């Protein structure tokens, strides 16, 4: 079960990062001048809320994982996040992937 929690942590984290990138990319004018109104508009976006909910869910799953495994065994799996986010960002957002 610990590895299921780790997998869910990774999937939810990757989802949240990609959704935030997508929404900020769709609405860059909301961050050009950071004003309270622009920030609230972005934070009330359902996709942004889902990304924050995914981050919260990932935190709960992570707590489940580290309660069952030593953190020294569980934490190296979090490096998968970097690989997946970079790979999916090149595919979804046509970003440049380099060394």
Coordinates of N, CA and C in Angstrom, one line a residue:
X1 N 0.8 -1.2 0.0 CA 0.0 0.0 0.0 C 0.9 1.3 0.0
X2 N 2.0 1.2 0.6 CA 2.9 2.4 0.6 C 3.3 2.8 -0.8
X3 N 3.5 1.9 -1.7 CA 3.9 2.3 -3.0 C 2.7 2.8 -3.8
X4 N 1.5 2.4 -3.5 CA 0.3 3.0 -4.1 C 0.2 4.5 -3.6
X5 N 0.5 4.7 -2.4 CA 0.5 6.1 -1.9 C 1.6 7.0 -2.6
X6 N 2.7 6.4 -2.8 CA 3.8 7.1 -3.5 C 3.3 7.4 -4.9
X7 N 2.8 6.4 -5.6 CA 2.3 6.6 -7.0 C 1.2 7.7 -7.0
X8 N 0.3 7.7 -6.1 CA -0.7 8.8 -6.0 C -0.1 10.1 -5.7
X9 N 0.9 10.2 -4.9 CA 1.6 11.4 -4.6 C 2.2 12.0 -5.9
X10 N 2.8 11.1 -6.6 CA 3.5 11.6 -7.8 C 2.4 12.0 -8.9
X11 N 1.4 11.2 -9.1 CA 0.4 11.6 -10.1 C -0.3 12.9 -9.7
X12 N -0.7 13.1 -8.5 CA -1.4 14.3 -8.1 C -0.4 15.5 -8.1
X13 N 0.8 15.3 -7.8 CA 1.8 16.4 -7.9 C 2.0 16.9 -9.3
X14 N 2.2 15.9 -10.2 CA 2.4 16.2 -11.6 C 1.1 16.9 -12.2
X15 N 0.0 16.4 -11.9 CA -1.3 17.0 -12.3 C -1.4 18.4 -11.9
X16 N -1.1 18.7 -10.6 CA -1.2 20.1 -10.1 C -0.2 21.0 -10.8
X17 N 1.0 20.6 -11.0 CA 2.0 21.4 -11.7 C 1.6 21.7 -13.1
X18 N 1.1 20.7 -13.8 CA 0.8 21.0 -15.2 C -0.5 21.8 -15.4
X19 N -1.4 21.6 -14.5 CA -2.7 22.5 -14.5 C -2.3 23.9 -14.2
X20 N -1.5 24.1 -13.2 CA -1.1 25.5 -12.9 C -0.4 26.2 -14.1
X21 N 0.5 25.5 -14.7 CA 1.2 26.0 -15.9 C 0.2 26.3 -17.0
X22 N -0.7 25.4 -17.2 CA -1.7 25.6 -18.3 C -2.6 26.8 -18.0
X23 N -3.1 27.0 -16.8 CA -3.9 28.1 -16.5 C -3.2 29.4 -16.4
X24 N -2.0 29.5 -15.9 CA -1.3 30.7 -15.9 C -0.9 31.1 -17.4
X25 N -0.6 30.1 -18.2 CA -0.3 30.3 -19.6 C -1.5 30.9 -20.4
X26 N -2.7 30.4 -20.0 CA -3.9 30.9 -20.6 C -4.3 32.3 -20.2
X27 N -3.9 32.7 -19.0 CA -4.3 34.0 -18.5 C -3.1 34.7 -17.9
X28 N -2.0 35.0 -18.8 CA -0.8 35.7 -18.3 C -1.1 37.1 -17.8
X29 N -2.2 37.7 -18.4 CA -2.5 39.1 -18.0 C -2.9 39.2 -16.5
X30 N -3.3 38.0 -15.9 CA -3.7 38.1 -14.5 C -2.5 38.2 -13.6
X31 N -1.3 37.9 -14.1 CA -0.1 38.0 -13.3 C 0.8 39.1 -13.7
X32 N 0.5 39.7 -14.9 CA 1.4 40.8 -15.4 C 1.5 41.9 -14.3
X33 N 0.4 42.6 -14.0 CA 0.5 43.4 -12.8 C -0.2 42.5 -11.7
X34 N 0.5 42.1 -10.7 CA -0.1 41.3 -9.6 C -0.9 42.2 -8.7
X35 N -2.2 42.2 -8.9 CA -3.1 43.0 -8.1 C -4.0 42.0 -7.3
X36 N -4.5 42.5 -6.2 CA -5.4 41.6 -5.4 C -6.6 41.0 -6.3
X37 N -7.1 41.9 -7.2 CA -8.2 41.4 -8.0 C -7.8 40.3 -9.0
X38 N -6.7 40.5 -9.6 CA -6.1 39.5 -10.5 C -5.8 38.2 -9.8
X39 N -5.2 38.3 -8.7 CA -4.9 37.1 -7.9 C -6.1 36.4 -7.5
X40 N -7.1 37.1 -7.0 CA -8.4 36.4 -6.6 C -9.0 35.8 -7.8
X41 N -9.0 36.4 -8.9 CA -9.6 35.8 -10.1 C -8.9 34.5 -10.5
X42 N -7.6 34.5 -10.4 CA -6.9 33.3 -10.7 C -7.1 32.2 -9.7
X43 N -7.2 32.6 -8.4 CA -7.4 31.6 -7.3 C -8.8 31.0 -7.3
X44 N -9.7 31.7 -7.9 CA -11.1 31.2 -7.9 C -11.4 30.4 -9.2
X45 N -10.4 30.3 -10.1 CA -10.5 29.5 -11.3 C -10.7 28.0 -10.9
X46 N -11.7 27.3 -11.3 CA -11.9 25.9 -10.9 C -10.7 25.0 -11.2
X47 N -10.0 25.3 -12.3 CA -8.8 24.5 -12.6 C -7.7 24.7 -11.6
X48 N -7.5 25.9 -11.2 CA -6.5 26.3 -10.2 C -6.9 25.7 -8.8
X49 N -8.2 25.7 -8.5 CA -8.7 25.1 -7.3 C -8.4 23.6 -7.3
X50 N -8.6 23.0 -8.5 CA -8.4 21.5 -8.6 C -6.9 21.2 -8.4
X51 N -6.0 22.1 -8.9 CA -4.6 21.9 -8.7 C -4.2 22.0 -7.3
X52 N -4.8 23.0 -6.5 CA -4.5 23.1 -5.1 C -5.1 21.9 -4.3
X53 N -6.2 21.4 -4.8 CA -6.8 20.2 -4.1 C -5.9 19.0 -4.4
X54 N -5.4 18.9 -5.6 CA -4.4 17.8 -5.9 C -3.2 17.9 -5.0
X55 N -2.7 19.1 -4.8 CA -1.5 19.3 -3.9 C -1.9 18.8 -2.5
X56 N -3.1 19.1 -2.1 CA -3.5 18.7 -0.7 C -3.6 17.2 -0.7
X57 N -4.2 16.6 -1.7 CA -4.4 15.2 -1.8 C -3.0 14.5 -1.8
X58 N -2.1 15.1 -2.6 CA -0.7 14.5 -2.7 C -0.1 14.5 -1.3
X59 N -0.3 15.6 -0.5 CA 0.2 15.7 0.8 C -0.3 14.6 1.7
X60 N -1.6 14.3 1.6 CA -2.2 13.2 2.4 C -1.7 11.9 2.0
X61 N -1.5 11.7 0.7 CA -0.9 10.4 0.2 C 0.5 10.3 0.7
X62 N 1.2 11.4 0.7 CA 2.6 11.3 1.1 C 2.7 10.9 2.6
X63 N 1.8 11.5 3.4 CA 1.8 11.1 4.8 C 1.5 9.6 5.0
X64 N 0.6 9.1 4.1 CA 0.3 7.7 4.2 C 1.5 6.8 3.8
X65 N 2.3 7.3 2.8 CA 3.5 6.6 2.3 C 4.6 6.6 3.4
X66 N 4.9 7.8 4.0 CA 6.0 7.8 4.9 C 5.6 7.2 6.3
X67 N 4.3 7.0 6.5 CA 3.9 6.3 7.7 C 4.2 4.8 7.6
X68 N 4.3 4.3 6.4 CA 4.5 2.9 6.1 C 5.9 2.5 5.7
X69 N 6.7 3.5 5.2 CA 8.1 3.3 4.8 C 9.0 4.3 5.4
X70 N 10.3 3.9 5.6 CA 11.2 4.9 6.0 C 11.3 6.0 4.9
X71 N 11.5 7.2 5.3 CA 11.5 8.3 4.4 C 12.7 8.2 3.4
X72 N 13.8 7.6 4.0 CA 15.0 7.4 3.1 C 14.7 6.4 2.0
X73 N 13.7 5.6 2.1 CA 13.3 4.7 1.0 C 12.2 5.3 0.1
X74 N 11.3 6.1 0.7 CA 10.2 6.7 -0.1 C 10.6 7.9 -0.9
X75 N 11.5 8.8 -0.3 CA 11.7 10.1 -0.9 C 12.4 10.0 -2.2
X76 N 13.3 9.1 -2.5 CA 13.9 9.1 -3.8 C 12.9 8.9 -5.0
X77 N 11.8 8.4 -4.7 CA 10.7 8.2 -5.7 C 10.2 9.6 -6.2
X78 N 10.3 10.6 -5.3 CA 9.8 11.9 -5.7 C 10.6 12.5 -6.9
X79 N 11.7 12.0 -7.2 CA 12.5 12.5 -8.3 C 11.8 12.2 -9.6
X80 N 10.9 11.2 -9.6 CA 10.1 10.9 -10.8 C 9.3 12.1 -11.2
X81 N 8.9 13.0 -10.2 CA 8.1 14.2 -10.5 C 8.8 15.1 -11.5
X82 N 10.1 15.3 -11.3 CA 10.9 16.1 -12.2 C 10.9 15.6 -13.6
X83 N 11.1 14.3 -13.8 CA 11.1 13.7 -15.1 C 9.7 13.8 -15.8
X84 N 8.7 13.5 -15.1 CA 7.3 13.5 -15.7 C 6.9 14.9 -16.0
X85 N 7.1 15.8 -15.1 CA 6.7 17.2 -15.4 C 7.4 17.7 -16.7
X86 N 8.7 17.5 -16.7 CA 9.5 18.0 -17.8 C 9.1 17.3 -19.1
X87 N 8.9 16.0 -19.1 CA 8.5 15.3 -20.3 C 7.1 15.7 -20.8
X88 N 6.2 15.8 -19.9 CA 4.8 16.2 -20.3 C 4.7 17.7 -20.7
X89 N 5.6 18.5 -20.1 CA 5.6 19.9 -20.5 C 6.1 20.1 -21.9
X90 N 7.0 19.3 -22.3 CA 7.5 19.4 -23.7 C 6.4 18.9 -24.7
X91 N 5.6 17.9 -24.3 CA 4.6 17.4 -25.1 C 3.3 18.3 -25.1
X92 N 2.9 18.7 -23.9 CA 1.6 19.5 -23.8 C 1.8 21.0 -24.2
X93 N 3.0 21.6 -23.8 CA 3.1 23.0 -23.9 C 4.2 23.3 -25.0
X94 N 4.7 22.3 -25.6 CA 5.8 22.5 -26.6 C 7.0 23.3 -26.1
X95 N 7.3 22.9 -24.9 CA 8.5 23.6 -24.3 C 9.8 22.8 -24.7
X96 N 10.9 23.5 -24.7 CA 12.1 23.0 -25.1 C 12.7 22.1 -24.0
X97 N 13.1 20.9 -24.3 CA 13.7 20.0 -23.3 C 15.2 19.9 -23.7
X98 N 16.1 20.4 -22.7 CA 17.5 20.3 -23.0 C 18.2 19.8 -21.8
X99 N 19.5 19.6 -21.9 CA 20.3 19.0 -20.8 C 20.3 20.0 -19.7

